[in-house]
Amino acid sequence: MLIFVGKRIGFMILTMVVVSMLLFLLLEITPGNVAVKVLGPYSSEEQRNLWLEAHGYFEPFYLRYFTWLANFAAGNFGDSIRFKVPVADVLWPRLGNTAILGIATFAVMIPLSLFLGVLAGMREGSKLDRAISLISIITTSIPEFASAVFISAVLVFWLNLLPGTSTMSDGFDILQIILPALVLVIYDFGYVTRMTRASMAEVMTTHYIRTAILKGLPYRRVVMHHAMRNALIAPFTVIMLQINWLLSGVIVVEFFFAYKGFGALLLEASLNQDIYLIEACAMVAVFVAVATQTIADIGYTFLNPRIRFG
């Protein structure tokens, strides 16, 4: 088990190194472009050369990369062009805001999705199964921007129950979390529900489940102690992958509700060509992606010890 965990962590580190090399090649292979983005298009050639010399851009390429990587590992991401402060001062608060939104979303979505998926899978082909499947397909088919408009029209403008924006300008307000979290739950719970339903339906048709039922074991015990453990393997993978989607794929929701999160920050960085902020956001997103995938792989062995990865 320890060897397997060590291999997965080693693969995660190797992936991060490879991605960092590609990111550095993509954004910093031409120092002149970096100087233009930092100093602006109206800076003189002399100003750019002085800036490049002061920041080590005339050093050999490999030395620049290792210096850049060491600074990243130490949490020194450079200064934001857009916000005129160190990138870390902007990045971590925004990442924390998205984490709050993610926790609120997952706290509702995961129990709801698993409960509905298990119910539908236990009664495959029934009216309940068809109703749950239909709702799941409809909600997953509607993009976030459409559901955000509809929900805002009903809860904000028609019923006047919730604030229409989530700027948190006066400090944290739980009411301002409800709308963006609700949009994310509505869009995503159907996908997890469908995966859970498919996995549960497959497990319920296996020989060992049928044998346990024929032996007279209580149906509830068969479902909870035998079927659920194996049925949760596929949904567990999907849920872990949703963290990646939530981190960088909520740009529409955060922008629509003016929520100061990671997705909105990535959009601002891209629109303003904030190169150091883009680099930091990209590395954080990749780290979360490979970390959650590693956790998912390790989690397989706890859900089903027969599963091993080389």
mmCIF file of C-alpha atoms in Angstrom:
data_model
loop_
_atom_site.group_PDB
_atom_site.id
_atom_site.type_symbol
_atom_site.label_atom_id
_atom_site.label_comp_id
_atom_site.label_asym_id
_atom_site.label_seq_id
_atom_site.Cartn_x
_atom_site.Cartn_y
_atom_site.Cartn_z
ATOM 1 C CA MET A 1 0.000 0.000 0.000
ATOM 2 C CA LEU A 2 2.794 2.430 0.913
ATOM 3 C CA ILE A 3 4.615 1.603 -2.311
ATOM 4 C CA PHE A 4 1.456 2.306 -4.303
ATOM 5 C CA VAL A 5 0.921 5.654 -2.534
ATOM 6 C CA GLY A 6 4.561 6.569 -3.113
ATOM 7 C CA LYS A 7 4.260 5.796 -6.825
ATOM 8 C CA ARG A 8 1.145 7.923 -7.156
ATOM 9 C CA ILE A 9 2.750 10.865 -5.347
ATOM 10 C CA GLY A 10 5.882 10.512 -7.476
ATOM 11 C CA PHE A 11 3.757 10.515 -10.634
ATOM 12 C CA MET A 12 1.945 13.621 -9.360
ATOM 13 C CA ILE A 13 5.246 15.459 -8.820
ATOM 14 C CA LEU A 14 6.524 14.401 -12.252
ATOM 15 C CA THR A 15 3.315 15.645 -13.861
ATOM 16 C CA MET A 16 3.651 18.992 -12.118
ATOM 17 C CA VAL A 17 7.252 19.365 -13.319
ATOM 18 C CA VAL A 18 6.321 18.558 -16.926
ATOM 19 C CA VAL A 19 3.396 20.980 -16.857
ATOM 20 C CA SER A 20 5.578 23.701 -15.344
ATOM 21 C CA MET A 21 8.082 23.274 -18.178
ATOM 22 C CA LEU A 22 5.329 23.548 -20.797
ATOM 23 C CA LEU A 23 3.844 26.588 -19.075
ATOM 24 C CA PHE A 24 7.232 28.291 -18.878
ATOM 25 C CA LEU A 25 7.938 27.546 -22.543
ATOM 26 C CA LEU A 26 4.548 28.857 -23.564
ATOM 27 C CA LEU A 27 4.581 32.127 -21.630
ATOM 28 C CA GLU A 28 8.218 33.046 -21.015
ATOM 29 C CA ILE A 29 10.199 31.729 -23.961
ATOM 30 C CA THR A 30 10.276 35.247 -25.469
ATOM 31 C CA PRO A 31 11.427 37.719 -22.777
ATOM 32 C CA GLY A 32 10.558 40.680 -24.993
ATOM 33 C CA ASN A 33 6.870 39.819 -24.888
ATOM 34 C CA VAL A 34 7.011 39.502 -21.104
ATOM 35 C CA ALA A 35 8.540 42.974 -20.811
ATOM 36 C CA VAL A 36 5.838 44.441 -23.060
ATOM 37 C CA LYS A 37 3.069 42.867 -20.964
ATOM 38 C CA VAL A 38 4.614 44.106 -17.703
ATOM 39 C CA LEU A 39 5.710 47.598 -18.772
ATOM 40 C CA GLY A 40 3.015 48.230 -21.357
ATOM 41 C CA PRO A 41 3.119 48.691 -25.147
ATOM 42 C CA TYR A 42 4.244 52.314 -24.873
ATOM 43 C CA SER A 43 7.455 51.562 -22.958
ATOM 44 C CA SER A 44 10.743 52.227 -24.724
ATOM 45 C CA GLU A 45 13.256 49.602 -25.804
ATOM 46 C CA GLU A 46 15.714 50.889 -23.199
ATOM 47 C CA GLN A 47 13.163 50.552 -20.404
ATOM 48 C CA ARG A 48 12.406 47.010 -21.455
ATOM 49 C CA ASN A 49 16.071 46.020 -21.592
ATOM 50 C CA LEU A 50 16.706 47.495 -18.156
ATOM 51 C CA TRP A 51 13.713 45.610 -16.759
ATOM 52 C CA LEU A 52 14.799 42.346 -18.389
ATOM 53 C CA GLU A 53 18.315 42.696 -17.010
ATOM 54 C CA ALA A 54 17.066 43.510 -13.518
ATOM 55 C CA HIS A 55 14.828 40.403 -13.499
ATOM 56 C CA GLY A 56 17.400 37.972 -14.879
ATOM 57 C CA TYR A 57 15.911 37.490 -18.334
ATOM 58 C CA PHE A 58 19.350 37.630 -19.996
ATOM 59 C CA GLU A 59 20.413 34.495 -18.112
ATOM 60 C CA PRO A 60 20.487 31.120 -19.924
ATOM 61 C CA PHE A 61 17.085 29.564 -20.477
ATOM 62 C CA TYR A 62 17.562 26.610 -18.094
ATOM 63 C CA LEU A 63 18.754 28.904 -15.280
ATOM 64 C CA ARG A 64 15.700 31.105 -15.763
ATOM 65 C CA TYR A 65 13.426 28.046 -15.573
ATOM 66 C CA PHE A 66 14.947 26.661 -12.364
ATOM 67 C CA THR A 67 14.867 30.108 -10.750
ATOM 68 C CA TRP A 68 11.229 30.497 -11.791
ATOM 69 C CA LEU A 69 10.385 27.020 -10.456
ATOM 70 C CA ALA A 70 12.164 27.675 -7.155
ATOM 71 C CA ASN A 71 10.260 30.937 -6.715
ATOM 72 C CA PHE A 72 6.997 29.122 -7.387
ATOM 73 C CA ALA A 73 7.819 26.440 -4.837
ATOM 74 C CA ALA A 74 8.547 29.181 -2.295
ATOM 75 C CA GLY A 75 5.237 30.927 -3.006
ATOM 76 C CA ASN A 76 6.816 33.879 -4.819
ATOM 77 C CA PHE A 77 4.670 34.259 -7.954
ATOM 78 C CA GLY A 78 5.731 37.773 -8.889
ATOM 79 C CA ASP A 79 3.658 40.959 -8.987
ATOM 80 C CA SER A 80 0.255 41.237 -10.622
ATOM 81 C CA ILE A 81 0.065 43.660 -13.541
ATOM 82 C CA ARG A 82 -3.664 44.138 -13.055
ATOM 83 C CA PHE A 83 -3.788 44.614 -9.268
ATOM 84 C CA LYS A 84 -0.294 46.120 -8.679
ATOM 85 C CA VAL A 85 0.331 43.847 -5.680
ATOM 86 C CA PRO A 86 2.094 40.480 -5.217
ATOM 87 C CA VAL A 87 0.143 37.708 -6.942
ATOM 88 C CA ALA A 88 -0.079 35.722 -3.702
ATOM 89 C CA ASP A 89 -1.997 38.568 -2.041
ATOM 90 C CA VAL A 90 -4.729 38.219 -4.668
ATOM 91 C CA LEU A 91 -4.595 34.498 -5.399
ATOM 92 C CA TRP A 92 -5.044 32.951 -1.951
ATOM 93 C CA PRO A 93 -8.093 35.010 -0.867
ATOM 94 C CA ARG A 94 -9.795 34.305 -4.205
ATOM 95 C CA LEU A 95 -8.969 30.611 -3.911
ATOM 96 C CA GLY A 96 -10.437 30.635 -0.411
ATOM 97 C CA ASN A 97 -13.641 32.208 -1.706
ATOM 98 C CA THR A 98 -14.016 29.489 -4.330
ATOM 99 C CA ALA A 99 -13.340 26.873 -1.647
ATOM 100 C CA ILE A 100 -16.225 28.289 0.409
ATOM 101 C CA LEU A 101 -18.490 28.159 -2.640
ATOM 102 C CA GLY A 102 -17.313 24.618 -3.395
ATOM 103 C CA ILE A 103 -17.952 23.383 0.139
ATOM 104 C CA ALA A 104 -21.464 24.839 0.073
ATOM 105 C CA THR A 105 -22.111 23.223 -3.321
ATOM 106 C CA PHE A 106 -20.730 19.818 -2.388
ATOM 107 C CA ALA A 107 -22.523 19.796 0.975
ATOM 108 C CA VAL A 108 -25.829 19.774 -0.908
ATOM 109 C CA MET A 109 -24.905 18.060 -4.177
ATOM 110 C CA ILE A 110 -23.140 14.934 -2.896
ATOM 111 C CA PRO A 111 -25.811 13.681 -0.440
ATOM 112 C CA LEU A 112 -28.590 14.566 -2.884
ATOM 113 C CA SER A 113 -26.886 12.896 -5.868
ATOM 114 C CA LEU A 114 -25.948 9.717 -4.014
ATOM 115 C CA PHE A 115 -29.387 9.386 -2.428
ATOM 116 C CA LEU A 116 -31.269 9.826 -5.706
ATOM 117 C CA GLY A 117 -28.798 7.691 -7.652
ATOM 118 C CA VAL A 118 -29.043 4.804 -5.202
ATOM 119 C CA LEU A 119 -32.844 5.008 -5.193
ATOM 120 C CA ALA A 120 -32.986 4.940 -8.987
ATOM 121 C CA GLY A 121 -30.433 2.107 -9.257
ATOM 122 C CA MET A 122 -32.257 -0.058 -6.728
ATOM 123 C CA ARG A 123 -35.471 0.216 -8.750
ATOM 124 C CA GLU A 124 -34.139 0.156 -12.311
ATOM 125 C CA GLY A 125 -36.905 0.644 -14.845
ATOM 126 C CA SER A 126 -39.480 1.816 -12.296
ATOM 127 C CA LYS A 127 -41.435 5.067 -12.451
ATOM 128 C CA LEU A 128 -39.161 6.496 -9.743
ATOM 129 C CA ASP A 129 -36.070 5.593 -11.767
ATOM 130 C CA ARG A 130 -37.495 7.225 -14.884
ATOM 131 C CA ALA A 131 -38.527 10.374 -13.026
ATOM 132 C CA ILE A 132 -35.092 10.782 -11.414
ATOM 133 C CA SER A 133 -33.341 10.107 -14.725
ATOM 134 C CA LEU A 134 -35.522 12.637 -16.548
ATOM 135 C CA ILE A 135 -34.869 15.361 -13.963
ATOM 136 C CA SER A 136 -31.136 14.600 -14.030
ATOM 137 C CA ILE A 137 -30.931 14.809 -17.815
ATOM 138 C CA ILE A 138 -32.919 18.058 -17.977
ATOM 139 C CA THR A 139 -30.877 19.859 -15.306
ATOM 140 C CA THR A 140 -27.544 18.697 -16.732
ATOM 141 C CA SER A 141 -28.572 19.818 -20.222
ATOM 142 C CA ILE A 142 -29.198 23.418 -19.144
ATOM 143 C CA PRO A 143 -25.953 25.470 -19.067
ATOM 144 C CA GLU A 144 -25.072 27.479 -15.981
ATOM 145 C CA PHE A 145 -25.674 30.885 -17.560
ATOM 146 C CA ALA A 146 -29.239 29.899 -18.523
ATOM 147 C CA SER A 147 -30.141 28.485 -15.113
ATOM 148 C CA ALA A 148 -28.506 31.493 -13.434
ATOM 149 C CA VAL A 149 -30.755 33.854 -15.403
ATOM 150 C CA PHE A 150 -33.881 31.822 -14.675
ATOM 151 C CA ILE A 151 -33.178 31.381 -10.955
ATOM 152 C CA SER A 152 -32.314 35.062 -10.565
ATOM 153 C CA ALA A 153 -35.529 36.056 -12.314
ATOM 154 C CA VAL A 154 -37.587 33.938 -9.917
ATOM 155 C CA LEU A 155 -35.790 34.350 -6.583
ATOM 156 C CA VAL A 156 -34.451 37.898 -7.018
ATOM 157 C CA PHE A 157 -36.808 39.868 -9.225
ATOM 158 C CA TRP A 158 -40.090 38.000 -8.771
ATOM 159 C CA LEU A 159 -40.056 36.758 -5.161
ATOM 160 C CA ASN A 160 -37.391 39.195 -3.915
ATOM 161 C CA LEU A 161 -35.990 36.571 -1.535
ATOM 162 C CA LEU A 162 -32.248 36.749 -2.209
ATOM 163 C CA PRO A 163 -29.650 39.363 -3.271
ATOM 164 C CA GLY A 164 -28.850 39.333 -6.975
ATOM 165 C CA THR A 165 -25.070 39.687 -6.542
ATOM 166 C CA SER A 166 -22.477 38.010 -4.351
ATOM 167 C CA THR A 167 -19.806 40.693 -4.054
ATOM 168 C CA MET A 168 -19.458 40.304 -0.255
ATOM 169 C CA SER A 169 -18.669 44.040 -0.143
ATOM 170 C CA ASP A 170 -19.814 44.287 3.491
ATOM 171 C CA GLY A 171 -18.149 41.078 4.639
ATOM 172 C CA PHE A 172 -19.204 37.464 4.412
ATOM 173 C CA ASP A 173 -22.936 36.995 3.908
ATOM 174 C CA ILE A 174 -24.324 33.470 3.733
ATOM 175 C CA LEU A 175 -27.360 34.687 1.772
ATOM 176 C CA GLN A 176 -25.068 35.747 -1.067
ATOM 177 C CA ILE A 177 -23.679 32.204 -1.332
ATOM 178 C CA ILE A 178 -27.074 30.614 -1.923
ATOM 179 C CA LEU A 179 -27.671 31.661 -5.540
ATOM 180 C CA PRO A 180 -24.272 30.697 -7.039
ATOM 181 C CA ALA A 181 -24.238 27.457 -5.034
ATOM 182 C CA LEU A 182 -27.785 26.656 -6.152
ATOM 183 C CA VAL A 183 -26.884 27.149 -9.817
ATOM 184 C CA LEU A 184 -23.887 24.821 -9.463
ATOM 185 C CA VAL A 185 -25.917 22.179 -7.616
ATOM 186 C CA ILE A 186 -28.690 22.204 -10.219
ATOM 187 C CA TYR A 187 -26.217 21.887 -13.081
ATOM 188 C CA ASP A 188 -23.991 19.198 -11.551
ATOM 189 C CA PHE A 189 -26.127 16.932 -9.360
ATOM 190 C CA GLY A 190 -27.773 15.251 -12.350
ATOM 191 C CA TYR A 191 -24.455 14.031 -13.751
ATOM 192 C CA VAL A 192 -23.364 12.482 -10.443
ATOM 193 C CA THR A 193 -26.856 11.048 -9.945
ATOM 194 C CA ARG A 194 -26.764 9.334 -13.327
ATOM 195 C CA MET A 195 -23.328 7.847 -12.642
ATOM 196 C CA THR A 196 -24.456 6.609 -9.230
ATOM 197 C CA ARG A 197 -27.639 5.160 -10.705
ATOM 198 C CA ALA A 198 -25.741 3.291 -13.441
ATOM 199 C CA SER A 199 -23.192 1.918 -10.980
ATOM 200 C CA MET A 200 -25.842 0.872 -8.457
ATOM 201 C CA ALA A 201 -27.993 -0.814 -11.122
ATOM 202 C CA GLU A 202 -24.980 -2.812 -12.331
ATOM 203 C CA VAL A 203 -24.034 -3.927 -8.826
ATOM 204 C CA MET A 204 -27.593 -4.984 -7.991
ATOM 205 C CA THR A 205 -27.526 -7.487 -10.865
ATOM 206 C CA THR A 206 -24.291 -9.208 -9.780
ATOM 207 C CA HIS A 207 -24.331 -12.814 -8.562
ATOM 208 C CA TYR A 208 -23.160 -12.110 -5.025
ATOM 209 C CA ILE A 209 -25.990 -9.625 -4.438
ATOM 210 C CA ARG A 210 -28.562 -12.068 -5.785
ATOM 211 C CA THR A 211 -27.071 -14.850 -3.650
ATOM 212 C CA ALA A 212 -27.224 -12.699 -0.524
ATOM 213 C CA ILE A 213 -30.888 -11.886 -1.199
ATOM 214 C CA LEU A 214 -31.757 -15.557 -1.866
ATOM 215 C CA LYS A 215 -30.085 -16.568 1.398
ATOM 216 C CA GLY A 216 -32.625 -14.439 3.211
ATOM 217 C CA LEU A 217 -30.389 -11.568 4.324
ATOM 218 C CA PRO A 218 -32.353 -8.385 5.052
ATOM 219 C CA TYR A 219 -32.620 -6.321 1.875
ATOM 220 C CA ARG A 220 -31.495 -3.161 3.687
ATOM 221 C CA ARG A 221 -28.362 -4.923 4.930
ATOM 222 C CA VAL A 222 -27.583 -6.256 1.454
ATOM 223 C CA VAL A 223 -27.832 -2.776 -0.020
ATOM 224 C CA MET A 224 -25.973 -0.890 2.708
ATOM 225 C CA HIS A 225 -23.186 -3.392 3.490
ATOM 226 C CA HIS A 226 -22.609 -5.110 0.152
ATOM 227 C CA ALA A 227 -23.948 -3.143 -2.802
ATOM 228 C CA MET A 228 -23.161 0.409 -1.716
ATOM 229 C CA ARG A 229 -19.425 -0.090 -1.250
ATOM 230 C CA ASN A 230 -18.853 -1.315 -4.801
ATOM 231 C CA ALA A 231 -21.427 1.024 -6.309
ATOM 232 C CA LEU A 232 -19.635 4.087 -4.911
ATOM 233 C CA ILE A 233 -16.395 3.472 -6.827
ATOM 234 C CA ALA A 234 -17.522 5.173 -10.063
ATOM 235 C CA PRO A 235 -19.344 8.099 -8.337
ATOM 236 C CA PHE A 236 -16.281 8.662 -6.133
ATOM 237 C CA THR A 237 -14.175 9.206 -9.248
ATOM 238 C CA VAL A 238 -16.743 11.576 -10.729
ATOM 239 C CA ILE A 239 -17.029 13.569 -7.494
ATOM 240 C CA MET A 240 -13.252 13.994 -7.291
ATOM 241 C CA LEU A 241 -13.165 15.220 -10.892
ATOM 242 C CA GLN A 242 -15.864 17.770 -10.083
ATOM 243 C CA ILE A 243 -13.350 19.559 -7.844
ATOM 244 C CA ASN A 244 -11.288 20.366 -10.951
ATOM 245 C CA TRP A 245 -14.388 21.607 -12.743
ATOM 246 C CA LEU A 246 -15.419 23.675 -9.742
ATOM 247 C CA LEU A 247 -12.014 25.332 -9.431
ATOM 248 C CA SER A 248 -11.603 26.611 -12.968
ATOM 249 C CA GLY A 249 -14.956 25.904 -14.602
ATOM 250 C CA VAL A 250 -17.151 28.216 -12.521
ATOM 251 C CA ILE A 251 -16.069 31.328 -14.393
ATOM 252 C CA VAL A 252 -19.581 31.902 -15.746
ATOM 253 C CA VAL A 253 -21.260 31.576 -12.347
ATOM 254 C CA GLU A 254 -18.742 33.723 -10.490
ATOM 255 C CA PHE A 255 -18.791 36.392 -13.174
ATOM 256 C CA PHE A 256 -22.603 36.399 -13.375
ATOM 257 C CA PHE A 257 -23.015 36.934 -9.625
ATOM 258 C CA ALA A 258 -19.899 39.146 -9.289
ATOM 259 C CA TYR A 259 -18.447 36.604 -6.867
ATOM 260 C CA LYS A 260 -14.769 37.224 -6.171
ATOM 261 C CA GLY A 261 -13.491 33.700 -6.678
ATOM 262 C CA PHE A 262 -10.750 31.831 -8.501
ATOM 263 C CA GLY A 263 -12.695 31.490 -11.742
ATOM 264 C CA ALA A 264 -13.394 35.213 -11.976
ATOM 265 C CA LEU A 265 -9.739 35.913 -11.143
ATOM 266 C CA LEU A 266 -8.574 33.668 -13.992
ATOM 267 C CA LEU A 267 -10.882 35.532 -16.372
ATOM 268 C CA GLU A 268 -9.567 38.919 -15.211
ATOM 269 C CA ALA A 269 -5.975 37.738 -15.590
ATOM 270 C CA SER A 270 -6.620 36.517 -19.146
ATOM 271 C CA LEU A 271 -8.444 39.670 -20.246
ATOM 272 C CA ASN A 272 -5.661 41.893 -18.879
ATOM 273 C CA GLN A 273 -2.777 39.654 -20.041
ATOM 274 C CA ASP A 274 -1.541 39.476 -16.458
ATOM 275 C CA ILE A 275 1.188 36.955 -17.202
ATOM 276 C CA TYR A 276 2.351 36.210 -13.639
ATOM 277 C CA LEU A 277 -1.209 35.847 -12.394
ATOM 278 C CA ILE A 278 -2.041 33.525 -15.310
ATOM 279 C CA GLU A 279 0.990 31.388 -14.486
ATOM 280 C CA ALA A 280 0.021 31.133 -10.831
ATOM 281 C CA CYS A 281 -3.608 30.290 -11.608
ATOM 282 C CA ALA A 282 -2.565 27.666 -14.142
ATOM 283 C CA MET A 283 -0.149 25.973 -11.740
ATOM 284 C CA VAL A 284 -2.703 25.943 -8.933
ATOM 285 C CA ALA A 285 -5.359 24.485 -11.230
ATOM 286 C CA VAL A 286 -3.006 21.755 -12.454
ATOM 287 C CA PHE A 287 -1.912 20.952 -8.906
ATOM 288 C CA VAL A 288 -5.521 20.531 -7.802
ATOM 289 C CA ALA A 289 -6.242 18.379 -10.878
ATOM 290 C CA VAL A 290 -3.371 15.933 -10.316
ATOM 291 C CA ALA A 291 -3.847 15.936 -6.533
ATOM 292 C CA THR A 292 -7.539 15.055 -6.747
ATOM 293 C CA GLN A 293 -6.814 12.357 -9.327
ATOM 294 C CA THR A 294 -4.157 10.906 -7.018
ATOM 295 C CA ILE A 295 -6.597 10.936 -4.106
ATOM 296 C CA ALA A 296 -9.179 9.209 -6.332
ATOM 297 C CA ASP A 297 -6.704 6.467 -7.271
ATOM 298 C CA ILE A 298 -5.751 5.890 -3.655
ATOM 299 C CA GLY A 299 -9.402 5.943 -2.638
ATOM 300 C CA TYR A 300 -10.085 3.013 -4.982
ATOM 301 C CA THR A 301 -8.079 0.708 -2.786
ATOM 302 C CA PHE A 302 -10.161 1.597 0.272
ATOM 303 C CA LEU A 303 -13.492 1.150 -1.506
ATOM 304 C CA ASN A 304 -12.380 -2.121 -3.089
ATOM 305 C CA PRO A 305 -9.082 -3.630 -1.819
ATOM 306 C CA ARG A 306 -8.984 -5.964 -4.844
ATOM 307 C CA ILE A 307 -8.219 -2.984 -7.081
ATOM 308 C CA ARG A 308 -4.506 -2.215 -7.413
ATOM 309 C CA PHE A 309 -2.597 0.043 -9.772
ATOM 310 C CA GLY A 310 0.903 -0.563 -11.022
#
